[in-house]
């Protein structure tokens, strides 16, 4: 019986040596989980997911969407929430997580163009983008197509065959 223990071979990757640039921002735990779930459901790594998502949005709309700046100021929001829930500033800062990924140079340039056009802090753009996409896609991040999506189908067929073979042998 064939047993598959991990997602090895299921995750899409860029070709070796492909040029990349780092994009990062501060996001809430909810946004980071939505992002990671979108990547997992798409069957790709986080960096590939962000790159494909950015390039897909550019292909669809001609540019990345603009995002609204945090209201009124992110520091004021953290302080207000801390006052309401009785949490310390350091506890609230821990609720904001770093999201970073290596993307293609084209995607990197597009993100910085969108940051400039939106007029938001560069650390906030990814949070705003994730919130916008989740709101537009019925509460979930959109899926992207990976270059080895057919590999997922092959693995599923192997699993099905393995189950049938093990039942036949029993």
Coordinates of C-alpha atoms in Angstrom, one line a residue:
X1 CA 0.0 0.0 0.0
X2 CA 1.3 3.5 -0.8
X3 CA 1.1 5.9 2.0
X4 CA 1.6 9.6 1.4
X5 CA 2.9 11.4 4.5
X6 CA 3.3 15.0 3.4
X7 CA 2.5 17.5 0.7
X8 CA 5.9 16.9 -1.0
X9 CA 5.4 17.1 -4.7
X10 CA 2.0 18.8 -4.3
X11 CA 3.3 22.3 -3.7
X12 CA 4.0 24.4 -6.7
X13 CA 7.4 26.0 -6.8
X14 CA 9.2 28.5 -9.1
X15 CA 11.9 27.2 -11.4
X16 CA 15.3 27.2 -9.7
X17 CA 17.2 30.4 -10.1
X18 CA 14.1 32.5 -10.9
X19 CA 14.8 36.1 -9.7
X20 CA 12.7 37.2 -6.7
X21 CA 12.4 40.2 -4.4
X22 CA 11.0 40.3 -0.9
X23 CA 7.6 41.9 -0.1
X24 CA 6.5 42.2 3.5
X25 CA 4.0 43.8 5.7
X26 CA 2.3 43.7 9.1
X27 CA -1.0 41.8 9.1
X28 CA -3.6 40.7 11.7
X29 CA -3.6 37.0 12.7
X30 CA -7.0 36.7 10.9
X31 CA -5.5 38.1 7.6
X32 CA -2.5 35.9 7.8
X33 CA -4.6 32.8 8.4
X34 CA -6.8 33.7 5.4
X35 CA -3.7 34.2 3.3
X36 CA -2.2 30.9 4.3
X37 CA -5.5 29.1 3.8
X38 CA -5.7 30.6 0.2
X39 CA -2.2 29.3 -0.5
X40 CA -2.9 25.9 1.0
X41 CA -6.2 25.5 -0.8
X42 CA -4.4 26.5 -4.1
X43 CA -1.8 23.9 -3.4
X44 CA 1.1 26.3 -3.6
X45 CA 3.7 27.8 -1.3
X46 CA 3.0 31.2 0.3
X47 CA 5.5 33.0 -1.9
X48 CA 4.2 31.5 -5.1
X49 CA 0.7 32.3 -3.9
X50 CA 1.4 36.0 -3.4
X51 CA 3.3 36.2 -6.7
X52 CA 0.5 34.5 -8.6
X53 CA -2.2 36.5 -6.8
X54 CA -0.5 39.8 -7.6
X55 CA 0.2 39.0 -11.2
X56 CA -3.4 37.6 -11.6
X57 CA -4.9 40.9 -10.2
X58 CA -2.7 42.9 -12.6
X59 CA -3.7 40.7 -15.5
X60 CA -7.4 41.1 -14.6
X61 CA -7.5 44.8 -13.6
X62 CA -4.3 46.3 -15.2
X63 CA -2.9 47.1 -11.7
X64 CA -3.2 46.1 -8.1
X65 CA -6.2 47.6 -6.3
X66 CA -5.8 50.6 -4.1
X67 CA -6.5 50.1 -0.4
X68 CA -7.9 52.4 2.2
X69 CA -5.5 53.7 4.9
X70 CA -6.0 52.3 8.4
X71 CA -8.5 54.4 10.3
X72 CA -7.6 56.8 11.8
X73 CA -4.1 55.6 12.7
X74 CA -3.0 52.1 13.4
X75 CA -1.2 53.1 16.7
X76 CA -4.4 54.8 17.9
X77 CA -6.4 51.6 17.0
X78 CA -4.0 49.4 19.0
X79 CA -4.2 51.7 22.0
X80 CA -8.0 51.9 21.9
X81 CA -8.4 48.1 21.6
X82 CA -5.9 47.6 24.5
X83 CA -8.0 50.0 26.6
X84 CA -11.2 48.1 25.9
X85 CA -9.9 44.6 26.5
X86 CA -7.4 45.6 29.2
X87 CA -4.5 44.3 27.2
X88 CA -1.0 45.7 27.3
X89 CA 0.5 47.5 24.2
X90 CA 3.0 44.6 23.9
X91 CA 0.1 42.1 23.8
X92 CA -1.7 44.0 21.1
X93 CA 1.5 44.4 19.1
X94 CA 1.8 40.6 19.1
X95 CA -1.6 40.4 17.5
X96 CA 0.0 42.0 14.5
X97 CA 2.2 39.5 12.6
X98 CA 4.8 39.8 9.9
X99 CA 3.8 38.4 6.5
X100 CA 6.7 38.2 4.0
X101 CA 7.2 36.4 0.7
X102 CA 9.7 36.4 -2.2
X103 CA 7.9 37.4 -5.4
X104 CA 8.9 38.1 -9.0
X105 CA 10.4 41.5 -9.7
X106 CA 7.2 42.4 -11.6
X107 CA 5.0 41.7 -8.6
X108 CA 7.4 43.5 -6.3
X109 CA 7.3 46.7 -8.5
X110 CA 3.5 46.4 -8.7
X111 CA 3.1 46.3 -4.9
X112 CA 5.3 49.3 -4.4
X113 CA 3.4 51.2 -7.1
X114 CA 0.1 50.3 -5.4
X115 CA 1.5 51.4 -2.0
X116 CA 2.5 54.8 -3.5
X117 CA -0.9 55.2 -5.3
X118 CA -2.9 54.2 -2.2
X119 CA -0.9 56.5 0.1
X120 CA -0.8 53.9 2.8
X121 CA 2.2 52.9 4.9
X122 CA 4.2 50.2 3.1
X123 CA 3.8 47.8 6.1
X124 CA 0.0 48.2 5.9
X125 CA -0.7 47.5 2.2
X126 CA -0.8 43.7 2.4
X127 CA -3.3 43.9 5.3
X128 CA -5.5 46.2 3.3
X129 CA -5.2 44.0 0.2
X130 CA -6.1 40.8 2.1
X131 CA -9.1 42.5 3.7
X132 CA -10.3 43.8 0.4
X133 CA -9.9 40.4 -1.4
X134 CA -11.6 38.5 1.5
X135 CA -14.5 40.9 1.4
X136 CA -14.9 40.6 -2.4
X137 CA -14.6 36.8 -2.4
X138 CA -17.3 35.7 0.1
X139 CA -15.0 35.6 3.1
X140 CA -12.0 33.7 1.6
X141 CA -8.9 34.5 -0.4
X142 CA -9.1 33.7 -4.1
X143 CA -7.4 30.5 -5.4
X144 CA -4.5 30.6 -7.8
X145 CA -3.5 28.0 -10.3
X146 CA -0.2 26.4 -9.7
X147 CA 2.1 25.1 -12.5
X148 CA 1.9 21.5 -11.2
X149 CA -1.8 21.4 -10.4
X150 CA -2.0 18.2 -12.5
X151 CA 0.3 16.7 -10.0
X152 CA -2.4 17.0 -7.3
X153 CA -4.7 15.1 -9.5
X154 CA -2.1 12.4 -10.1
X155 CA -1.6 12.0 -6.3
X156 CA -5.4 11.8 -5.8
X157 CA -5.6 9.0 -8.4
X158 CA -2.7 7.1 -6.7
X159 CA -4.6 7.4 -3.3
X160 CA -7.8 6.1 -4.8
X161 CA -5.9 3.2 -6.5
X162 CA -4.1 2.5 -3.3
X163 CA -7.4 2.3 -1.4
X164 CA -9.0 -0.1 -4.0
X165 CA -5.8 -2.2 -4.0
X166 CA -5.7 -2.6 -0.2
X167 CA -9.5 -3.5 -0.2
X168 CA -8.9 -6.1 -2.9
X169 CA -5.9 -7.6 -1.0
X170 CA -7.9 -7.9 2.2

